[in-house]
């Protein structure tokens, strides 16, 4: 799966040395919290869209602002926003479809 | 002595190299707390240990403007920058729910505040510090210059937006508030009184009306709200804080700078300030979260 950052797949930081397999690719993260957040976000996108796999994720934003993202799978594309707290998704919204707060 | 501003580990000396090497080794082991702190305060880009040491030296350097201004500028950079704390954003156009969240979490904060001031008062022998803290406690619970007590103004603000006093008093603070209150209770009851002082009084900068002089992109709230607030009780509470916190924090920072110099505790004081600021950041997020809870419920 392609990501838009050269550093940590979630925050683009280059500190740390934490690796986790995401969608079949060994992916670099700065720490386990970023890896948890990213993995939970990917699973949430798959659940919301029904996609079996994700080809790419592009992220803009940060912890306090939340993150605006674009994910693709084949010729399909989805835009969404999410926030996390200690790696757990606390807010997830598919663009144009209202807020879906996590209970 | 010094402590790590990220995890609170204590060091026997106050050398910058001790702090920077601690961060470097924690970052090598991918520790989230230290990496997040580095990302936020130093750089998101990994560097060699000597370069990180240089960055920390620069970060802690207050020689140009003095300790008090260093604290003000660091505080502003954390809360009022381009990407401000979420509660600061809420306060730019506060709703009834923002005020409700503010009142509920802040009630618990104020209870701890008085205890913290009392600990400092009881643990210092300097009379000007004792008088300063006595004045703070008195204003919180008994009011000043004919004004109602600060805590009463807070509860009245809540009632004016439909929040019953009993509901606030019997509420349980949110997790981030609890975490912060526990920290301040610990510091004020167990650590040096000067570390306690900087940990709590630096936080009054949140309502300092001069923050834009220290580089702030935002103020705590727009002054127009004092003429056209949600209710007159909201205006009264915010006005009291607006007028009081400026001299509170200013006076406290002058005392902190004076005694940190005398007692040769500058670097230690800087680290305690940085650590406390992170707990305060979470506490303000709790005010936002409480406001969202009221919004969802009502």
CSV table of C-alpha atoms in Angstrom, one decimal:
chain,number,residue,atom,x,y,z
A,1,UNK,CA,0.0,0.0,0.0
A,2,UNK,CA,1.3,3.4,-0.9
A,3,UNK,CA,1.5,6.3,1.5
A,4,UNK,CA,2.3,9.9,1.0
A,5,UNK,CA,5.0,10.3,3.7
A,6,UNK,CA,8.6,9.3,3.6
A,7,UNK,CA,8.8,9.1,7.4
A,8,UNK,CA,6.3,7.6,9.8
A,9,UNK,CA,3.2,6.6,7.7
A,10,UNK,CA,0.9,8.5,10.1
A,11,UNK,CA,2.9,11.6,11.2
A,12,UNK,CA,5.9,11.8,8.8
A,13,UNK,CA,8.3,12.0,11.8
A,14,UNK,CA,11.6,10.2,11.3
A,15,UNK,CA,12.5,9.4,14.9
A,16,UNK,CA,12.0,5.8,16.2
A,17,UNK,CA,12.2,2.5,14.4
A,18,UNK,CA,8.9,0.7,14.6
A,19,UNK,CA,7.7,-1.5,11.8
A,20,UNK,CA,4.4,-3.2,11.2
A,21,UNK,CA,2.9,-5.0,8.3
A,22,UNK,CA,0.0,-3.1,6.9
A,23,UNK,CA,-1.9,-4.4,3.9
A,24,UNK,CA,0.9,-6.8,3.1
A,25,UNK,CA,3.7,-4.2,3.3
A,26,UNK,CA,6.2,-3.7,6.1
A,27,UNK,CA,5.6,-0.1,7.0
A,28,UNK,CA,7.7,2.3,9.0
A,29,UNK,CA,6.3,4.1,12.0
A,30,UNK,CA,7.9,6.3,14.7
A,31,UNK,CA,6.2,4.5,17.5
A,32,UNK,CA,3.5,1.9,18.3
A,33,UNK,CA,0.8,4.5,18.9
A,34,UNK,CA,1.1,5.9,15.3
A,35,UNK,CA,1.1,2.2,14.1
A,36,UNK,CA,-2.1,1.5,16.1
A,37,UNK,CA,-3.8,4.6,14.8
A,38,UNK,CA,-2.9,3.9,11.2
A,39,UNK,CA,-3.9,0.3,11.3
A,40,UNK,CA,-7.2,1.1,13.0
A,41,UNK,CA,-7.8,3.8,10.4
A,42,UNK,CA,-7.2,1.4,7.6
A,43,UNK,CA,-9.5,-1.2,9.1
A,44,UNK,CA,-12.2,1.5,9.6
A,45,UNK,CA,-12.0,2.6,5.9
A,46,UNK,CA,-12.3,-1.1,4.8
A,47,UNK,CA,-15.3,-1.5,7.1
A,48,UNK,CA,-17.0,1.7,5.9
A,49,UNK,CA,-16.4,1.1,2.2
A,50,UNK,CA,-16.6,-2.7,2.0
A,51,UNK,CA,-13.3,-2.8,0.1
A,52,UNK,CA,-11.2,-5.9,0.5
A,53,UNK,CA,-7.9,-4.0,0.0
A,54,UNK,CA,-6.6,-0.5,0.0
A,55,UNK,CA,-4.0,0.6,-2.6
A,56,UNK,CA,-3.0,4.0,-1.2
A,57,UNK,CA,-3.6,6.4,1.6
A,58,UNK,CA,-2.7,10.0,1.6
A,59,UNK,CA,-2.9,12.0,4.9
A,60,UNK,CA,-2.8,15.7,5.8
A,61,UNK,CA,-3.1,17.1,9.3
A,62,UNK,CA,-2.0,16.2,12.8
A,63,UNK,CA,-3.1,15.1,16.2
A,64,UNK,CA,-4.8,18.3,17.3
A,65,UNK,CA,-6.4,19.3,13.9
A,66,UNK,CA,-7.4,15.8,13.0
A,67,UNK,CA,-6.4,14.2,9.7
A,68,UNK,CA,-8.0,14.7,6.2
A,69,UNK,CA,-7.3,11.6,4.1
A,70,UNK,CA,-7.8,10.1,0.6
A,71,UNK,CA,-7.7,6.3,0.1
A,72,UNK,CA,-7.9,4.4,-3.1
A,73,UNK,CA,-8.7,0.9,-4.1
A,74,UNK,CA,-8.4,0.1,-7.8
A,75,UNK,CA,-10.4,2.9,-9.5
A,76,UNK,CA,-12.4,3.7,-6.4
A,77,UNK,CA,-11.5,6.6,-4.1
A,78,UNK,CA,-12.8,7.9,-0.8
A,79,UNK,CA,-12.1,11.0,1.2
A,80,UNK,CA,-12.5,11.0,5.0
A,81,UNK,CA,-11.5,12.7,8.2
A,82,UNK,CA,-10.4,11.0,11.4
A,83,UNK,CA,-9.0,11.7,14.9
A,84,UNK,CA,-7.3,9.3,17.3
A,85,UNK,CA,-6.4,9.2,20.9
A,86,UNK,CA,-3.6,6.9,21.9
A,87,UNK,CA,-4.1,5.0,18.7
A,88,UNK,CA,-7.8,4.5,19.1
A,89,UNK,CA,-10.1,6.2,16.5
A,90,UNK,CA,-12.3,8.7,18.3
A,91,UNK,CA,-13.9,10.4,15.3
A,92,UNK,CA,-14.3,9.1,11.7
A,93,UNK,CA,-16.2,10.9,9.0
A,94,UNK,CA,-16.6,9.9,5.3
A,95,UNK,CA,-16.6,13.3,3.5
A,96,UNK,CA,-20.1,14.4,2.7
A,97,UNK,CA,-21.7,11.7,4.7
A,98,UNK,CA,-21.9,13.3,8.2
A,99,UNK,CA,-20.1,12.5,11.4
A,100,UNK,CA,-19.8,9.0,12.7
A,101,UNK,CA,-18.5,9.3,16.2
A,102,UNK,CA,-17.1,6.1,17.7
A,103,UNK,CA,-19.3,5.0,20.6
B,1,UNK,CA,18.5,18.3,39.9
B,2,UNK,CA,16.3,18.2,36.8
B,3,UNK,CA,13.6,16.1,35.3
B,4,UNK,CA,12.5,14.9,31.9
B,5,UNK,CA,9.7,17.1,30.7
B,6,UNK,CA,8.2,14.2,28.9
B,7,UNK,CA,8.2,11.3,31.4
B,8,UNK,CA,9.1,13.0,34.7
B,9,UNK,CA,12.2,10.9,35.3
B,10,UNK,CA,14.5,12.7,37.6
B,11,UNK,CA,18.2,13.4,37.0
B,12,UNK,CA,20.8,14.2,39.6
B,13,UNK,CA,22.3,17.1,37.5
B,14,UNK,CA,20.8,19.8,35.4
B,15,UNK,CA,23.2,19.4,32.4
B,16,UNK,CA,21.5,19.7,29.0
B,17,UNK,CA,23.5,16.7,27.8
B,18,UNK,CA,21.8,14.6,30.4
B,19,UNK,CA,18.3,15.5,29.1
B,20,UNK,CA,19.3,15.3,25.4
B,21,UNK,CA,20.9,11.9,25.8
B,22,UNK,CA,17.9,10.6,27.7
B,23,UNK,CA,15.6,11.7,24.8
B,24,UNK,CA,18.0,10.3,22.2
B,25,UNK,CA,18.0,6.8,23.8
B,26,UNK,CA,14.3,6.8,24.3
B,27,UNK,CA,13.7,7.8,20.7
B,28,UNK,CA,16.0,5.0,19.5
B,29,UNK,CA,13.7,2.6,21.4
B,30,UNK,CA,10.6,4.2,19.6
B,31,UNK,CA,9.1,5.4,22.9
B,32,UNK,CA,5.9,7.2,22.0
B,33,UNK,CA,5.9,9.8,24.8
B,34,UNK,CA,9.4,11.0,24.0
B,35,UNK,CA,9.0,11.0,20.3
B,36,UNK,CA,5.8,13.0,20.5
B,37,UNK,CA,7.5,15.5,22.7
B,38,UNK,CA,10.5,15.8,20.3
B,39,UNK,CA,8.1,16.1,17.3
B,40,UNK,CA,6.2,18.9,19.1
B,41,UNK,CA,9.1,20.9,20.6
B,42,UNK,CA,12.4,20.1,18.8
B,43,UNK,CA,12.0,18.6,15.4
B,44,UNK,CA,10.2,15.8,13.6
B,45,UNK,CA,13.4,14.9,11.8
B,46,UNK,CA,15.8,12.4,13.4
B,47,UNK,CA,19.3,13.8,14.0
B,48,UNK,CA,22.6,12.8,15.5
B,49,UNK,CA,23.0,12.9,19.3
B,50,UNK,CA,25.3,15.9,19.2
B,51,UNK,CA,22.9,17.8,16.9
B,52,UNK,CA,20.0,17.0,19.3
B,53,UNK,CA,22.1,18.3,22.2
B,54,UNK,CA,22.6,21.6,20.3
B,55,UNK,CA,18.8,21.9,19.7
B,56,UNK,CA,18.1,21.3,23.4
B,57,UNK,CA,20.7,23.9,24.4
B,58,UNK,CA,18.9,26.4,22.1
B,59,UNK,CA,15.5,25.3,23.3
B,60,UNK,CA,16.4,25.9,27.0
B,61,UNK,CA,18.3,29.1,26.5
B,62,UNK,CA,16.6,32.0,28.2
B,63,UNK,CA,19.7,34.3,28.4
B,64,UNK,CA,18.4,36.8,25.8
B,65,UNK,CA,15.1,37.7,27.4
B,66,UNK,CA,15.1,36.2,30.9
B,67,UNK,CA,13.3,33.2,32.4
B,68,UNK,CA,9.9,34.9,32.7
B,69,UNK,CA,9.7,35.8,29.0
B,70,UNK,CA,11.0,32.4,28.0
B,71,UNK,CA,8.1,30.9,29.9
B,72,UNK,CA,5.6,33.3,28.3
B,73,UNK,CA,6.9,32.5,24.8
B,74,UNK,CA,6.9,28.8,25.2
B,75,UNK,CA,3.4,28.9,26.6
B,76,UNK,CA,2.1,30.9,23.7
B,77,UNK,CA,3.9,28.6,21.2
B,78,UNK,CA,2.0,25.6,22.8
B,79,UNK,CA,-1.5,27.1,23.1
B,80,UNK,CA,-1.9,30.0,20.8
B,81,UNK,CA,0.1,29.1,17.6
B,82,UNK,CA,-1.3,28.4,14.2
B,83,UNK,CA,-2.6,25.1,15.4
B,84,UNK,CA,-4.0,26.1,18.8
B,85,UNK,CA,-5.5,23.9,21.6
B,86,UNK,CA,-9.0,22.7,20.6
B,87,UNK,CA,-10.5,24.6,23.6
B,88,UNK,CA,-8.9,27.8,22.6
B,89,UNK,CA,-10.6,27.3,19.2
B,90,UNK,CA,-13.9,26.7,21.0
B,91,UNK,CA,-13.5,29.9,22.9
B,92,UNK,CA,-13.2,32.0,19.7
B,93,UNK,CA,-16.9,31.5,19.3
B,94,UNK,CA,-18.1,29.8,22.5
B,95,UNK,CA,-21.5,28.1,22.5
B,96,UNK,CA,-23.6,27.3,25.5
B,97,UNK,CA,-22.0,23.8,25.5
B,98,UNK,CA,-18.5,25.3,25.5
B,99,UNK,CA,-19.4,27.2,28.6
B,100,UNK,CA,-21.0,24.2,30.2
B,101,UNK,CA,-17.9,22.0,29.6
B,102,UNK,CA,-15.7,24.9,30.9
B,103,UNK,CA,-17.7,25.2,34.1
B,104,UNK,CA,-17.8,21.5,34.9
B,105,UNK,CA,-14.2,20.7,34.4
B,106,UNK,CA,-12.9,24.0,35.8
B,107,UNK,CA,-14.8,23.5,39.1
B,108,UNK,CA,-12.6,20.6,39.8
B,109,UNK,CA,-9.5,22.5,38.7
B,110,UNK,CA,-10.3,25.3,41.1
B,111,UNK,CA,-10.7,23.0,44.0
B,112,UNK,CA,-7.2,21.6,43.3
B,113,UNK,CA,-5.9,25.1,42.6
B,114,UNK,CA,-6.7,26.2,46.2
B,115,UNK,CA,-5.0,23.1,47.6
B,116,UNK,CA,-2.0,23.7,45.4
B,117,UNK,CA,-1.6,27.3,46.6
B,118,UNK,CA,-2.0,26.2,50.2
B,119,UNK,CA,0.8,23.6,49.8
B,120,UNK,CA,3.1,26.2,48.4
B,121,UNK,CA,2.2,28.6,51.2
B,122,UNK,CA,2.9,25.9,53.8
B,123,UNK,CA,6.2,24.7,52.3
B,124,UNK,CA,8.0,28.0,51.8
B,125,UNK,CA,9.6,30.3,54.4
B,126,UNK,CA,9.6,33.3,52.1
B,127,UNK,CA,6.9,35.7,53.3
B,128,UNK,CA,6.4,37.4,49.9
B,129,UNK,CA,5.5,34.0,48.5
B,130,UNK,CA,3.2,33.2,51.4
B,131,UNK,CA,1.4,36.5,50.9
B,132,UNK,CA,1.1,35.9,47.2
B,133,UNK,CA,-0.5,32.5,47.7
B,134,UNK,CA,-2.7,33.7,50.6
B,135,UNK,CA,-4.0,36.4,48.2
B,136,UNK,CA,-4.7,33.8,45.6
B,137,UNK,CA,-6.6,31.5,48.0
B,138,UNK,CA,-8.6,34.4,49.4
B,139,UNK,CA,-9.7,35.5,45.9
B,140,UNK,CA,-10.8,32.0,44.9
B,141,UNK,CA,-13.0,31.4,48.0
B,142,UNK,CA,-13.8,34.8,49.4
B,143,UNK,CA,-13.5,37.3,46.5
B,144,UNK,CA,-11.6,40.6,46.3
B,145,UNK,CA,-12.6,44.2,46.3
B,146,UNK,CA,-16.2,43.5,46.8
B,147,UNK,CA,-16.3,40.9,44.0
B,148,UNK,CA,-17.8,37.5,44.6
B,149,UNK,CA,-15.5,34.6,45.0
B,150,UNK,CA,-14.0,33.2,41.8
B,151,UNK,CA,-15.6,29.8,42.3
B,152,UNK,CA,-19.0,31.4,42.8
B,153,UNK,CA,-18.6,33.4,39.6
B,154,UNK,CA,-17.9,30.1,37.9
B,155,UNK,CA,-21.0,28.4,39.3
B,156,UNK,CA,-23.1,31.4,38.4
B,157,UNK,CA,-21.8,31.3,34.9
B,158,UNK,CA,-22.9,27.7,34.7
B,159,UNK,CA,-26.4,28.4,36.1
B,160,UNK,CA,-26.8,31.2,33.6
B,161,UNK,CA,-26.5,28.6,30.7
B,162,UNK,CA,-28.8,26.1,32.4
B,163,UNK,CA,-26.2,24.1,34.4
B,164,UNK,CA,-27.4,23.4,37.9
B,165,UNK,CA,-24.9,24.1,40.7
B,166,UNK,CA,-25.5,20.7,42.3
B,167,UNK,CA,-24.8,18.9,39.0
B,168,UNK,CA,-21.4,20.6,38.7
B,169,UNK,CA,-20.5,20.0,42.3
B,170,UNK,CA,-21.4,16.3,42.1
B,171,UNK,CA,-19.9,15.7,38.7
B,172,UNK,CA,-16.9,13.4,38.2
B,173,UNK,CA,-14.1,15.1,36.3
B,174,UNK,CA,-13.0,13.5,32.9
B,175,UNK,CA,-9.9,11.3,32.7
B,176,UNK,CA,-7.6,14.0,31.4
B,177,UNK,CA,-8.7,16.4,34.1
B,178,UNK,CA,-8.1,13.7,36.8
B,179,UNK,CA,-4.7,13.0,35.4
B,180,UNK,CA,-3.7,16.6,35.5
B,181,UNK,CA,-5.1,17.2,39.0
B,182,UNK,CA,-3.2,14.2,40.3
B,183,UNK,CA,-0.1,15.6,38.8
B,184,UNK,CA,-0.5,19.1,40.3
B,185,UNK,CA,-1.4,17.6,43.6
B,186,UNK,CA,1.7,15.5,43.6
B,187,UNK,CA,4.0,18.3,42.5
B,188,UNK,CA,2.6,20.9,45.0
B,189,UNK,CA,2.5,18.5,48.0
B,190,UNK,CA,5.9,16.7,47.4
B,191,UNK,CA,8.3,18.7,45.2
B,192,UNK,CA,10.2,22.0,45.9
B,193,UNK,CA,7.8,24.9,46.4
B,194,UNK,CA,9.3,26.8,43.5
B,195,UNK,CA,8.7,23.8,41.1
B,196,UNK,CA,5.2,23.8,42.4
B,197,UNK,CA,4.8,27.5,41.8
B,198,UNK,CA,5.9,27.5,38.2
B,199,UNK,CA,3.8,24.4,37.6
B,200,UNK,CA,0.6,26.1,38.5
B,201,UNK,CA,1.0,29.9,38.1
B,202,UNK,CA,2.5,29.7,34.6
B,203,UNK,CA,-0.9,28.3,33.6
B,204,UNK,CA,-2.6,31.6,34.3
B,205,UNK,CA,-1.0,32.8,31.1
B,206,UNK,CA,-4.0,31.2,29.3
B,207,UNK,CA,-6.0,34.3,30.1
B,208,UNK,CA,-3.3,36.9,29.8
B,209,UNK,CA,-4.5,39.7,27.5
B,210,UNK,CA,-1.0,40.4,26.3
B,211,UNK,CA,-0.4,37.0,24.7
B,212,UNK,CA,-0.2,38.6,21.2
B,213,UNK,CA,2.9,40.6,22.4
B,214,UNK,CA,4.6,37.2,22.9
B,215,UNK,CA,3.8,35.9,19.4
B,216,UNK,CA,0.2,34.5,19.9
B,217,UNK,CA,-1.9,34.1,16.8
B,218,UNK,CA,-5.0,33.8,19.0
B,219,UNK,CA,-6.1,35.2,22.3
B,220,UNK,CA,-8.1,33.1,24.8
B,221,UNK,CA,-11.2,34.8,23.6
B,222,UNK,CA,-12.2,37.8,21.5
B,223,UNK,CA,-12.5,40.9,23.7
B,224,UNK,CA,-15.8,41.7,22.0
B,225,UNK,CA,-17.4,38.9,24.0
B,226,UNK,CA,-17.0,41.1,27.1
B,227,UNK,CA,-19.5,43.5,25.5
B,228,UNK,CA,-21.8,41.0,24.0
B,229,UNK,CA,-21.4,37.7,25.8
B,230,UNK,CA,-23.8,34.8,25.9
B,231,UNK,CA,-25.1,35.9,29.4
B,232,UNK,CA,-24.0,38.6,31.7
B,233,UNK,CA,-22.7,35.9,34.1
B,234,UNK,CA,-20.4,34.6,31.3
B,235,UNK,CA,-19.1,38.2,30.8
B,236,UNK,CA,-18.6,38.6,34.5
B,237,UNK,CA,-16.6,35.4,34.9
B,238,UNK,CA,-14.4,36.0,31.8
B,239,UNK,CA,-13.8,39.6,32.7
B,240,UNK,CA,-12.7,38.7,36.3
B,241,UNK,CA,-10.2,36.2,34.8
B,242,UNK,CA,-9.1,38.6,32.1
B,243,UNK,CA,-8.3,41.3,34.6
B,244,UNK,CA,-6.9,39.1,37.3
B,245,UNK,CA,-4.9,36.4,35.5
B,246,UNK,CA,-2.7,39.0,33.8
B,247,UNK,CA,-1.3,40.4,37.0
B,248,UNK,CA,-1.5,37.0,38.7
B,249,UNK,CA,0.8,35.3,36.2
B,250,UNK,CA,2.9,38.4,35.7
B,251,UNK,CA,3.6,38.7,39.4
B,252,UNK,CA,4.1,35.0,39.9
B,253,UNK,CA,6.6,34.8,37.0
B,254,UNK,CA,8.6,37.7,38.4
B,255,UNK,CA,8.8,35.9,41.8
B,256,UNK,CA,9.7,32.6,40.0
B,257,UNK,CA,12.4,34.3,38.0
B,258,UNK,CA,13.8,36.0,41.2
B,259,UNK,CA,13.9,32.8,43.3
B,260,UNK,CA,15.0,30.5,40.5
B,261,UNK,CA,18.1,32.7,40.1
B,262,UNK,CA,18.7,33.0,43.8
B,263,UNK,CA,18.3,29.2,44.4
B,264,UNK,CA,20.1,28.3,41.1
B,265,UNK,CA,17.1,26.3,40.0
B,266,UNK,CA,16.4,27.8,36.6
B,267,UNK,CA,16.7,24.7,34.4
B,268,UNK,CA,14.8,22.6,36.9
B,269,UNK,CA,12.0,25.3,36.9
B,270,UNK,CA,12.0,25.2,33.1
B,271,UNK,CA,11.5,21.5,33.0
B,272,UNK,CA,8.7,21.5,35.6
B,273,UNK,CA,7.0,24.3,33.6
B,274,UNK,CA,7.2,22.3,30.4
B,275,UNK,CA,5.8,19.1,32.0
B,276,UNK,CA,2.9,21.0,33.7
B,277,UNK,CA,2.0,22.7,30.4
B,278,UNK,CA,1.4,19.2,28.8
B,279,UNK,CA,-1.0,18.2,31.6
B,280,UNK,CA,-2.7,21.6,31.2
B,281,UNK,CA,-3.0,20.9,27.4
B,282,UNK,CA,-4.9,17.7,28.2
B,283,UNK,CA,-7.0,19.4,30.8
B,284,UNK,CA,-8.2,22.0,28.2
B,285,UNK,CA,-9.0,19.1,25.8
B,286,UNK,CA,-11.2,17.7,28.6
B,287,UNK,CA,-13.1,21.0,28.8
B,288,UNK,CA,-13.8,20.5,25.0
B,289,UNK,CA,-14.8,16.9,25.4
B,290,UNK,CA,-17.2,17.8,28.3
B,291,UNK,CA,-18.8,20.4,26.1
B,292,UNK,CA,-19.3,17.9,23.3
B,293,UNK,CA,-20.9,15.5,25.8
B,294,UNK,CA,-23.4,18.2,26.8
B,295,UNK,CA,-24.0,19.0,23.1
B,296,UNK,CA,-24.7,15.3,22.3
B,297,UNK,CA,-26.9,14.9,25.4
B,298,UNK,CA,-29.1,18.1,25.2
